[in-house]
Tab-separated table of C-alpha atoms and ligand atoms in Angstrom:
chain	number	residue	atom	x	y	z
H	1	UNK	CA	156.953	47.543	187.672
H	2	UNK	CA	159.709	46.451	185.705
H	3	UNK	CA	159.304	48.830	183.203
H	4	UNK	CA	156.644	49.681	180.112
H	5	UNK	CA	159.649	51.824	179.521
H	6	UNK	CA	161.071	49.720	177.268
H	7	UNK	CA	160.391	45.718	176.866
H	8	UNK	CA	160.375	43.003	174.628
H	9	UNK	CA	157.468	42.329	172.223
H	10	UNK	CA	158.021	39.339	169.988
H	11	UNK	CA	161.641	39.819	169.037
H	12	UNK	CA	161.376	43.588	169.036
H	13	UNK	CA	162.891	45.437	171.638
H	14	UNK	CA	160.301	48.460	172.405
H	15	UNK	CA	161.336	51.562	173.670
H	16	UNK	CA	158.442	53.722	174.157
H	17	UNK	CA	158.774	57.844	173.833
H	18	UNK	CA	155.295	58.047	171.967
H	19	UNK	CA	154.053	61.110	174.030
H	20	UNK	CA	157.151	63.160	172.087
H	21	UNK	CA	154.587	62.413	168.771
H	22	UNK	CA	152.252	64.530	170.716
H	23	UNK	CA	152.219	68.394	170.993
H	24	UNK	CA	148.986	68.912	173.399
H	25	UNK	CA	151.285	66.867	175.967
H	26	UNK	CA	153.783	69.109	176.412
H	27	UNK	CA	151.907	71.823	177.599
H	28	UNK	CA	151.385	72.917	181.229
H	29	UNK	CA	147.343	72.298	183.119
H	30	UNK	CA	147.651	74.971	185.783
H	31	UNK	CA	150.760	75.603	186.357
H	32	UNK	CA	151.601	71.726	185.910
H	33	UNK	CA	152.309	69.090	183.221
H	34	UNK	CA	149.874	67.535	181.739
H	35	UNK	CA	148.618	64.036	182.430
H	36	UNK	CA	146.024	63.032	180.817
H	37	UNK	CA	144.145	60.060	181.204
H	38	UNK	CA	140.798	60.778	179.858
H	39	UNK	CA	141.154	58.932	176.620
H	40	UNK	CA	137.889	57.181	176.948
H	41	UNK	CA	136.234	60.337	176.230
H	42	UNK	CA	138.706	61.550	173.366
H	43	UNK	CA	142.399	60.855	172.560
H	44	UNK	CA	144.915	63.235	171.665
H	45	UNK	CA	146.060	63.519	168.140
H	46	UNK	CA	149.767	63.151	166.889
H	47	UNK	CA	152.079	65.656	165.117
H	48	UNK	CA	151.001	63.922	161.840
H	49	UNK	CA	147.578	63.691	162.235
H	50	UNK	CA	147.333	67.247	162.943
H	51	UNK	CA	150.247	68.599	159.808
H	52	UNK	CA	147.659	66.186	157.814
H	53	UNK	CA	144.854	68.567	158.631
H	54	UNK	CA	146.819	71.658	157.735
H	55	UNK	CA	147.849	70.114	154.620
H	56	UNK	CA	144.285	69.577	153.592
H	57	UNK	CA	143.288	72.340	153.990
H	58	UNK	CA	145.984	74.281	153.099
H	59	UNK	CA	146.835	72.074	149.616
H	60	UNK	CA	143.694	69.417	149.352
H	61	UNK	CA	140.197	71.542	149.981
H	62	UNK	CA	137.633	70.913	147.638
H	63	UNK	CA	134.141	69.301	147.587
H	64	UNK	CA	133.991	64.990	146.222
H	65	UNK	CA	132.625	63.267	143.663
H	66	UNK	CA	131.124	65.787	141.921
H	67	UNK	CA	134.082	68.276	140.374
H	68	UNK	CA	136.153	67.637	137.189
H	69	UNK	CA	138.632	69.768	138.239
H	70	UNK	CA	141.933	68.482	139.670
H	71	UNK	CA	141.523	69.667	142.883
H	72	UNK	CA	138.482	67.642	143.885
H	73	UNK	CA	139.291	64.705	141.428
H	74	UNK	CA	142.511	64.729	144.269
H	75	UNK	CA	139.961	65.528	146.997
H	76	UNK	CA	138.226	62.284	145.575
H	77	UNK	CA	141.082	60.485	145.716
H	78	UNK	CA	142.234	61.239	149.398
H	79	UNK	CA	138.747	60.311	150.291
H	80	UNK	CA	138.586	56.741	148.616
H	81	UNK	CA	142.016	55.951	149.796
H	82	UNK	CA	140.697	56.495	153.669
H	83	UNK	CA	137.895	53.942	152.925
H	84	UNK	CA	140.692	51.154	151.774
H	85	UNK	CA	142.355	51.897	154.717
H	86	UNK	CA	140.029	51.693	157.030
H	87	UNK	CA	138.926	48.374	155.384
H	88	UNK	CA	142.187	47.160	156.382
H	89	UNK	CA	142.784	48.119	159.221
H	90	UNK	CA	139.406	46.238	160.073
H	91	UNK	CA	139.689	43.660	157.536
H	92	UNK	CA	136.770	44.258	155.775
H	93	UNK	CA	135.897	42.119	152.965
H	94	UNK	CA	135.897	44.688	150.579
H	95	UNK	CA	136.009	49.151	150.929
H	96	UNK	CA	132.063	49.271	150.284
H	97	UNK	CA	131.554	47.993	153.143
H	98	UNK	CA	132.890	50.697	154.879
H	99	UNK	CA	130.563	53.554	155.720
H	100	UNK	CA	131.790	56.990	156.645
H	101	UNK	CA	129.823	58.278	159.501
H	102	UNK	CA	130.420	61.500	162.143
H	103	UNK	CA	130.990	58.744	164.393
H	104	UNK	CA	129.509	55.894	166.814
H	105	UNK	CA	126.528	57.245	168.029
H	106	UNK	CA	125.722	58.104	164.026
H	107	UNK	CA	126.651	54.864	162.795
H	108	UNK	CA	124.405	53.296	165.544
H	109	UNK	CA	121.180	55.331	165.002
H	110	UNK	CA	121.980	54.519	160.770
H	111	UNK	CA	121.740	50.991	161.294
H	112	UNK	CA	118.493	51.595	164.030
H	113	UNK	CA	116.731	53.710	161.621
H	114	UNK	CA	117.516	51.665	158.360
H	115	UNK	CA	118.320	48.291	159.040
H	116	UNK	CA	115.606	48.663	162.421
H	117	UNK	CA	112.987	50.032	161.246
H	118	UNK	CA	112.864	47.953	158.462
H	119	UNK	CA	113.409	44.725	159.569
H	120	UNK	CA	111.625	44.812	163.027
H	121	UNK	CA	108.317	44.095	164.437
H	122	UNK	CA	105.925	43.694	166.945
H	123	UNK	CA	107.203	40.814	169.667
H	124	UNK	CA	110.806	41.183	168.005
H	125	UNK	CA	113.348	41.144	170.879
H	126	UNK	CA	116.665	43.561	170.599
H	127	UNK	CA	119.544	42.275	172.931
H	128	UNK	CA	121.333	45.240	174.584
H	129	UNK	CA	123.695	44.374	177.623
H	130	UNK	CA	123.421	45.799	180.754
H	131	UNK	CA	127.011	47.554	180.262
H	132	UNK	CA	125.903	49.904	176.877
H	133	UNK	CA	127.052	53.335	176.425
H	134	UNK	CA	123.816	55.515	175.998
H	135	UNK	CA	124.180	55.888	172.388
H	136	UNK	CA	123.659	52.076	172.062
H	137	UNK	CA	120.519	52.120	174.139
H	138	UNK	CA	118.708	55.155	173.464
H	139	UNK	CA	118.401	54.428	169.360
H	140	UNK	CA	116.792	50.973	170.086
H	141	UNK	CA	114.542	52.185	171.846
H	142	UNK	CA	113.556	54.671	170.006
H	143	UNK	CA	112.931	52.135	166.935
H	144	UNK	CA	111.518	49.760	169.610
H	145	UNK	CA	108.307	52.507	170.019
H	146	UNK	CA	107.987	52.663	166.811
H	147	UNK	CA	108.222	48.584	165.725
H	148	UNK	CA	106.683	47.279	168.585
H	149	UNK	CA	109.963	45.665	169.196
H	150	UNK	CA	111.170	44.624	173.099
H	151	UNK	CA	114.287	45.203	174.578
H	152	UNK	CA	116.004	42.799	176.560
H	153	UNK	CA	119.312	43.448	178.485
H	154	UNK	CA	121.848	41.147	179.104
H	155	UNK	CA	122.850	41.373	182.828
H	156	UNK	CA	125.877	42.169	184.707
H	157	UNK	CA	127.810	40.022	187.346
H	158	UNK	CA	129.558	41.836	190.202
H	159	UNK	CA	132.745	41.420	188.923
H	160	UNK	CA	131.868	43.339	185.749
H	161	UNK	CA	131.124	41.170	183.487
H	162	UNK	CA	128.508	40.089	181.258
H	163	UNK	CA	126.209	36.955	182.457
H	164	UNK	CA	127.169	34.369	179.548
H	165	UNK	CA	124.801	31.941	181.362
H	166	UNK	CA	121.388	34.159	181.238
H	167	UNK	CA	122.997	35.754	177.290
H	168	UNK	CA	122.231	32.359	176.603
H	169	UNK	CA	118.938	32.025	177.885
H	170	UNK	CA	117.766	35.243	176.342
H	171	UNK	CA	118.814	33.773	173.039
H	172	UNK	CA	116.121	32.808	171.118
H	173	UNK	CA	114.343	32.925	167.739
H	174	UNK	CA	112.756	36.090	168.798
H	175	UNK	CA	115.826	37.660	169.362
H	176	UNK	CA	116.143	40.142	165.846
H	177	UNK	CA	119.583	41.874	167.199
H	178	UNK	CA	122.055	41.613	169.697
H	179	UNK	CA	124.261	44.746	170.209
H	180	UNK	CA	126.464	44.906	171.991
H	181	UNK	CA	129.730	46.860	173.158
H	182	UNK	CA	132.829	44.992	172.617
H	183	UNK	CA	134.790	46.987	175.175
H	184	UNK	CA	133.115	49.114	178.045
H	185	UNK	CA	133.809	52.826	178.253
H	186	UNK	CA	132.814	52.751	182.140
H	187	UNK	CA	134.481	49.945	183.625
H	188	UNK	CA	137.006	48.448	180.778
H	189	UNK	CA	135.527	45.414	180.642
H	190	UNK	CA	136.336	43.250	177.733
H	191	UNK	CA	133.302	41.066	176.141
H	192	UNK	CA	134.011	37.970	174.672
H	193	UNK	CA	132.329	38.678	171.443
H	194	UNK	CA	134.315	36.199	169.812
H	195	UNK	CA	132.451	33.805	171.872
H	196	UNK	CA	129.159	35.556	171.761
H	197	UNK	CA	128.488	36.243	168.580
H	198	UNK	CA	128.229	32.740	166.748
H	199	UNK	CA	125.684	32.110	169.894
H	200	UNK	CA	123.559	34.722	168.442
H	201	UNK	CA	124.064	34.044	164.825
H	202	UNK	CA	122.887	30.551	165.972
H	203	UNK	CA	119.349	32.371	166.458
H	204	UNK	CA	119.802	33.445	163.661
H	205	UNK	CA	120.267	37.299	165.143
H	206	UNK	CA	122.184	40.136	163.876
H	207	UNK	CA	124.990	41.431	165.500
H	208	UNK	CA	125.891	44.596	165.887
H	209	UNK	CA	129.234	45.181	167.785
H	210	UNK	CA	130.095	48.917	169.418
H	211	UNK	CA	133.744	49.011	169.267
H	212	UNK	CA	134.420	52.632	170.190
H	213	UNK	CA	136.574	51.470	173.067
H	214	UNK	CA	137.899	48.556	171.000
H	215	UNK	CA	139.479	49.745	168.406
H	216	UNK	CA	143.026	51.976	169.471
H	217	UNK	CA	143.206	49.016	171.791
H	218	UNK	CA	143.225	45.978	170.058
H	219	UNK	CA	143.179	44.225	166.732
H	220	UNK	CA	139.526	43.710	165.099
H	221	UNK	CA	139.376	41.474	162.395
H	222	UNK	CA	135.549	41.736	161.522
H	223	UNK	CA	135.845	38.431	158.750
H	224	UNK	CA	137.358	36.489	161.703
H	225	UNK	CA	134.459	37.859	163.955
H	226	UNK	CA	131.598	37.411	161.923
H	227	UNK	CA	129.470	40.208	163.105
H	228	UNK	CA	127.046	42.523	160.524
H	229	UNK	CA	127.859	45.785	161.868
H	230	UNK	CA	131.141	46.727	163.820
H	231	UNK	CA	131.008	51.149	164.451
H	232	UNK	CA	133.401	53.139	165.771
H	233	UNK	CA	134.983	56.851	165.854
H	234	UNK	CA	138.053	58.259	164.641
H	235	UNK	CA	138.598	60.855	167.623
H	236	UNK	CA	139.140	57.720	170.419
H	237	UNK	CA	142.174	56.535	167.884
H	238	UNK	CA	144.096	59.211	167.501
H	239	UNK	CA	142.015	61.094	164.441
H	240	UNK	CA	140.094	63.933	164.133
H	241	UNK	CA	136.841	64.706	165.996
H	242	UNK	CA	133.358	64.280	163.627
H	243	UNK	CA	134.322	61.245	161.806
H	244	UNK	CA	133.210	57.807	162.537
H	245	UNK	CA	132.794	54.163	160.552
H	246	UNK	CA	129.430	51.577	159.947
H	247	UNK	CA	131.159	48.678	158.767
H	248	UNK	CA	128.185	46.347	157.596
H	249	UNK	CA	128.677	43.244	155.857
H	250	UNK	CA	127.505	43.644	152.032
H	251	UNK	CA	124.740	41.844	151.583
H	252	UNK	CA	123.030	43.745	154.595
H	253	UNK	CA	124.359	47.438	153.939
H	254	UNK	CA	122.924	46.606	149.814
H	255	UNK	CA	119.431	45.329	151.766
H	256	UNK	CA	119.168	48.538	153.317
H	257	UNK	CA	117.224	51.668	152.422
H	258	UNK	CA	118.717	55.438	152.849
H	259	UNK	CA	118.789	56.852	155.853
H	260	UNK	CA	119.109	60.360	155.471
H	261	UNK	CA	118.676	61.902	151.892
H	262	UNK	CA	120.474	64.296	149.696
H	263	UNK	CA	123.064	64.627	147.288
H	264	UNK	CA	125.406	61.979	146.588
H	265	UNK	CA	123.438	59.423	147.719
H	266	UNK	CA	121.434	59.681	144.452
H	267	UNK	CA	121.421	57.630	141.308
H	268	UNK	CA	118.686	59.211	139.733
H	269	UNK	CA	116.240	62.638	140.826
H	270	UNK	CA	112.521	62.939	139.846
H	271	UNK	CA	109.438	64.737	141.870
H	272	UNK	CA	107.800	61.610	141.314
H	273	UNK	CA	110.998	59.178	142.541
H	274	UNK	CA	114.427	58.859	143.232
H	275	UNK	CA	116.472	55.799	142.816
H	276	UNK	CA	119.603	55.286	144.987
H	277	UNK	CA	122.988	55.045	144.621
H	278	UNK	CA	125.239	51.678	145.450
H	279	UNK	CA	126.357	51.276	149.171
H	280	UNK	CA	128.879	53.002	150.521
H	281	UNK	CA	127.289	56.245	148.990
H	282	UNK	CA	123.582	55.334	149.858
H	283	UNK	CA	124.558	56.175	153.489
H	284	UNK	CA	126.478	59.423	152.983
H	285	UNK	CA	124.176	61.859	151.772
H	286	UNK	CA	125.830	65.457	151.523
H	287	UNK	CA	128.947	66.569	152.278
H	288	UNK	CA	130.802	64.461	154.119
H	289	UNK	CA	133.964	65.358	156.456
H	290	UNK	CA	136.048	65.049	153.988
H	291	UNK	CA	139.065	66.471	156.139
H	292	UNK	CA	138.084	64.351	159.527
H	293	UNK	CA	138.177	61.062	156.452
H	294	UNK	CA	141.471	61.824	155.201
H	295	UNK	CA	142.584	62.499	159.273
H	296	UNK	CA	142.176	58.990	159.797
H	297	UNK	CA	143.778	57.281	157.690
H	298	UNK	CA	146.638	59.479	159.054
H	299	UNK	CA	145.969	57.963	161.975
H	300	UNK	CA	145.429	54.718	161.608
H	301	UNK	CA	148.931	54.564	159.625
H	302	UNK	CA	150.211	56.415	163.032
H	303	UNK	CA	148.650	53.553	164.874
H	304	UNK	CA	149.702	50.792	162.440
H	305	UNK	CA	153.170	52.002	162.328
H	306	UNK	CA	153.684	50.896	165.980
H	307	UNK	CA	151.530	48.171	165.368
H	308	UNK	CA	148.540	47.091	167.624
H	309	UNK	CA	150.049	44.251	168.782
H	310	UNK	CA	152.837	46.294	170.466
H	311	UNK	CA	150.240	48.811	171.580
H	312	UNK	CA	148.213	46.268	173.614
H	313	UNK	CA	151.231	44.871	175.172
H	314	UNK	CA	152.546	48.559	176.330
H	315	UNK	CA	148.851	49.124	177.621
H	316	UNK	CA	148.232	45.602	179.516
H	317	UNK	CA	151.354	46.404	181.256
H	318	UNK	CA	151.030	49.760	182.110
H	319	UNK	CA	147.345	48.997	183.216
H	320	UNK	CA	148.630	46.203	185.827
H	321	UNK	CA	150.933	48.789	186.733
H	322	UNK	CA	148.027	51.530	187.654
H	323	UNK	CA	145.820	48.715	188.883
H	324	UNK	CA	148.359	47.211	191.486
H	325	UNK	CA	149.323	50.987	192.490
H	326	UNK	CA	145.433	52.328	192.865
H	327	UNK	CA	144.865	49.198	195.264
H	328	UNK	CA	147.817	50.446	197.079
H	329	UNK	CA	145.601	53.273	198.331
H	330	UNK	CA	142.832	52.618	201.688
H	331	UNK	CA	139.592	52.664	200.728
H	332	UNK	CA	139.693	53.006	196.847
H	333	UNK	CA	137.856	50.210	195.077
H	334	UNK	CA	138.250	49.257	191.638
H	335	UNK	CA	134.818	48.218	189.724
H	336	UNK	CA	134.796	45.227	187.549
H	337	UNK	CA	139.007	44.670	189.022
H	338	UNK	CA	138.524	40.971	188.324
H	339	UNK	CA	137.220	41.410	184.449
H	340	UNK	CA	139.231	40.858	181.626
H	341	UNK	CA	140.324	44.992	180.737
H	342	UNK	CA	141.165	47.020	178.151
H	343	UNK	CA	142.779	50.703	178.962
H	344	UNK	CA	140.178	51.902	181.684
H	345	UNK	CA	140.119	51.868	185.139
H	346	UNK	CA	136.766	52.866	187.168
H	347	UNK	CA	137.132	53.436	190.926
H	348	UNK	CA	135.078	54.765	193.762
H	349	UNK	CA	136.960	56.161	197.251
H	350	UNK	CA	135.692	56.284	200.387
H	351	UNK	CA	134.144	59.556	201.376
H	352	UNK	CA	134.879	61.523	198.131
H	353	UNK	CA	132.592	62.142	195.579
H	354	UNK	CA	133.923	61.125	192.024
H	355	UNK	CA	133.497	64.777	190.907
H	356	UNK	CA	135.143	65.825	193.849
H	357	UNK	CA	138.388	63.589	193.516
H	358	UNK	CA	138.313	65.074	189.421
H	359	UNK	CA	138.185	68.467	190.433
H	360	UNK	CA	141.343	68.218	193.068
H	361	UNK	CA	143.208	65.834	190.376
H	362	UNK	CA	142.875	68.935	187.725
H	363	UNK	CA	144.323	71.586	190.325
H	364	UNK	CA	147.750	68.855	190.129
H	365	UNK	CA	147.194	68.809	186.086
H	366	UNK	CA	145.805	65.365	186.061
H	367	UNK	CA	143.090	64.844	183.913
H	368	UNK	CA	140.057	62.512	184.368
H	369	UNK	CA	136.592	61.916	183.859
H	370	UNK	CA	134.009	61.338	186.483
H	371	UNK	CA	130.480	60.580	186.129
H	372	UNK	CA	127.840	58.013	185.097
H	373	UNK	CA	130.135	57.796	181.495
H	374	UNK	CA	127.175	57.608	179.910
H	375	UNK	CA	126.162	54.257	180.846
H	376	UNK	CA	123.607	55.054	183.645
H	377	UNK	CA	122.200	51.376	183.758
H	378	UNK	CA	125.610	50.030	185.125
H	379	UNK	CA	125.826	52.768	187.434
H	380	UNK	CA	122.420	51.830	188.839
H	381	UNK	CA	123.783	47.988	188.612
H	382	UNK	CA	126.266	48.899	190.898
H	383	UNK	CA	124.179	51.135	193.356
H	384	UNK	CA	126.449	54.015	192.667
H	385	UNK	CA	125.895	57.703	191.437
H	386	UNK	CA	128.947	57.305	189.151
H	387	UNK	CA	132.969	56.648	189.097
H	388	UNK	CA	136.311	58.258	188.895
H	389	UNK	CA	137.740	56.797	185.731
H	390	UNK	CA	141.266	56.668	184.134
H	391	UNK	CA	141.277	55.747	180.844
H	392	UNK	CA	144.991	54.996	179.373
H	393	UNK	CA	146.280	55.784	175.929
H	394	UNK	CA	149.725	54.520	174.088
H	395	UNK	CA	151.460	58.006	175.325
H	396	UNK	CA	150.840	57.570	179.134
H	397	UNK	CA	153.781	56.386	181.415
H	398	UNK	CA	154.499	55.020	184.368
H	399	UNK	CA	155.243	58.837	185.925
H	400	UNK	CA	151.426	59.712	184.278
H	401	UNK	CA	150.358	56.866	187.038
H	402	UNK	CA	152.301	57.879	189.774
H	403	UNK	CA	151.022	61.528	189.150
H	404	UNK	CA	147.375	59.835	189.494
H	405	UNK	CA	148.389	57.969	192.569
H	406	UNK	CA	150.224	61.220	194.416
H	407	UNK	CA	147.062	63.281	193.988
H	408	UNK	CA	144.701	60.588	195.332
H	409	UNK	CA	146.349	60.698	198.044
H	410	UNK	CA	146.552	64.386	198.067
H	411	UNK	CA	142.826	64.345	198.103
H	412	UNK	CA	142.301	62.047	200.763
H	413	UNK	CA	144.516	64.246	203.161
H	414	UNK	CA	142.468	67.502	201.735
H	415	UNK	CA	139.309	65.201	203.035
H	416	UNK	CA	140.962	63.990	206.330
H	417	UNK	CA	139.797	60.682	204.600
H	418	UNK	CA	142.172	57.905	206.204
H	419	UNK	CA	140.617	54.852	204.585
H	420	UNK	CA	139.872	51.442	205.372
H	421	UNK	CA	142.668	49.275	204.213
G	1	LIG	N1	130.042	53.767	172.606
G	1	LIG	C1	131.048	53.766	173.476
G	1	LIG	C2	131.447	52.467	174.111
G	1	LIG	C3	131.722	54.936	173.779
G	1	LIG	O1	132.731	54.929	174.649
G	1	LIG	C4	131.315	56.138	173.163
G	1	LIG	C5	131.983	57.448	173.504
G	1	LIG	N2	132.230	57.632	174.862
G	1	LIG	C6	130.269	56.090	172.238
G	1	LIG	C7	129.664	54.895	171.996
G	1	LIG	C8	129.825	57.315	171.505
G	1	LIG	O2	130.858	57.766	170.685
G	1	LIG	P1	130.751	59.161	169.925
G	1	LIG	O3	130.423	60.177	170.969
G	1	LIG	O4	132.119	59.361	169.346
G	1	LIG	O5	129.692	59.030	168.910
């Protein structure tokens, strides 16, 4: 590798040392330093991102909206100023179009029950893809008991992608939704949503785009894209866990009824009827998380102060890197090697058992995740129980992929497994 140590990017020269930003990594796993490479599941959280926490709660702490006091009239404030940045850090049209959430799988199940249960019916067709995470299955079909609705999936090729050819033959003017993940958490797989979503808006579908894998990987205009809904969570980019965004367009967030109700989302209180308040607030009954909200605009101004487009580069590098080394091992076999990828790689080894190969990586420190990832379907696709997967974050180095490689082998000597390469 010639180094993601340090390289160009545009006329910047780029010296990496972001895991220094990051306290949790310089602690010992078992005797051992830490590598961790399960950012798929969660990242960890910068030296800002946590002194922002302390500060909130320490200086900020008091309940929104509703005080006249200058402690939540700041509180307010902290709050609204996380919804402008998130709005651009997607570039949203405008900050009511940003929803706070707990996170993905909340934003997803909003939009099911409101926007879903309202708008379809019997013979309606939701497009899913055969590569969702559960949490953008299981709400659709929920709502599709309840509406009558039909789900249709959107298969798979061997090589991990999705099959644009038959996408386009399950496009029709039956098709209500298409939702769809815009990066895979179990095999990395970039979609071309840019691509796919005018073919649905052609049907005249809504999109909904899951970009929980996207987003601390890659710049997301949603104007450019075009889609209604684009979710995500703040704890996969760098914020705090319990905190997520539903970025709807306008017109369809101001179409849709509450969700869940409560305070704040109010305009007006009677027994005999309420009348609701404006989007954002219409979808944020309660209390909110106000701390995990003002955590992420910490962390998006972490992110955006080494810039996306610098972040990407690191990661595409660093991911050839891992790739290239992992198929330097006998018998390990990358799924979906071929696919476009975005910081995850999803492997199977001869004669260990994914859990197997995680449990011997964590006595050496190194941390991964092994499983079905949540996304059963694709395991079944592939005619295996689950993978071994090492998901990469801006902080992991070359030495965090040699660690990876080392103990792979490690485990194939503890398994007298020689290979087949
Ligand atoms: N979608 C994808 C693609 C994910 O990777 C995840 C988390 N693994 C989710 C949805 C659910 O996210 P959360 O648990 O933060 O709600």
């Amino acid at each position: 590798m010639n180094a993601p140590s340090a390289q160009m990017v545009g006329n910047k020269f780029v010296t990496p040392n972001w895991h220094s930003d990051f306290p949790i990594l310089k602690q010992k796993v078992r005797g051992r330093r830490l590598v961790y490479l399960d950012n798929g599941a969660t990242t960890q959280k910068p030296l800002c991102v946590i002194e922002n926490q302390n500060a909130y709660y320490s200086e900020h702490n008091a309940n929104i909206h509703r005080g006249v006091h200058w402690l939540s009239q700041y509180a307010t404030d902290l709050y609204d100023a996380s919804r402008d940045c998130v709005q651009k850090f997607i570039n949203a049209k405008s900050s009511d179009e940003i929803v706070f959430t707990s996170g993905t799988t909340q934003s997803i199940n909003l939009v099911a029950y409101s926007w879903g249960l309202n708008n379809l019916k019997k013979g309606d067709e939701i497009l899913l893809t055969g590569m969702e995470h559960h949490s953008n299955i299981v709400p659709w079909q929920l709502i599709a008991k309840k509406t009558g609705a039909l789900i249709k999936v959107v298969p798979v090729t061997d090589d991990g992608q999705l099959d644009l050819d038959e996408y386009k033959k399950l496009l029709s003017d039956r098709t209500a939704i298409v939702a769809m993940v815009h990066v895979s958490n179990a095999i990395g797989t970039v979609n071309p949503i840019e691509k796919m979503i005018p073919m649905a808006r052609a049907v005249g579908a809504t999109v909904l785009i899951d970009g929980a894998q996207a987003v601390a990987h890659m710049n997301v205009d949603v104007q450019h894209l075009d889609c209604d809904f684009y979710v995500f969570s703040g704890h996969k980019l760098y914020g705090p866990t319990g905190v997520g965004v539903l970025y709807g367009k306008h017109n369809i967030l101001d179409s849709m009824p509450p969700w869940l109700g409560g305070g704040d989302m109010i305009h007006t209180v009677s027994f005999e009827e309420s009348t609701y308040a404006p989007v954002p607030q219409r979808f944020e009954a309660g209390t909110p998380n106000i701390a995990g909200v003002t955590g992420l605009k910490a962390a998006i101004n972490y992110v955006n102060t080494i810039g996306l487009d610098v972040i990407q580069a690191y990661e595409e590098e660093l991911l050839t890197y891992a790739n290239n080394e992992l198929l330097s091992i006998p018998g390990l076999k990358i799924i979906a090697e071929a696919a476009p990828r975005a910081g995850i790689i999803s492997f199977v080894m001869d004669g260990i058992h994914p859990h197997d190969l995680g449990t011997i990586l964590d006595t050496d420190g190194v941390a991964i995740r092994a499983g079905h990832h949540c996304a059963m379907p694709l395991m079944t696709r592939f005619g295996i129980p689950g993978t071994a997967r090492a998901s990469l974050a801006l902080y992991n180095t070359q030495d965090d992929v040699i660690a990876l490689v080392n103990s792979l082998r490690k485990a194939q000597d503890l398994f007298g497994v020689t290979g087949s390469k």
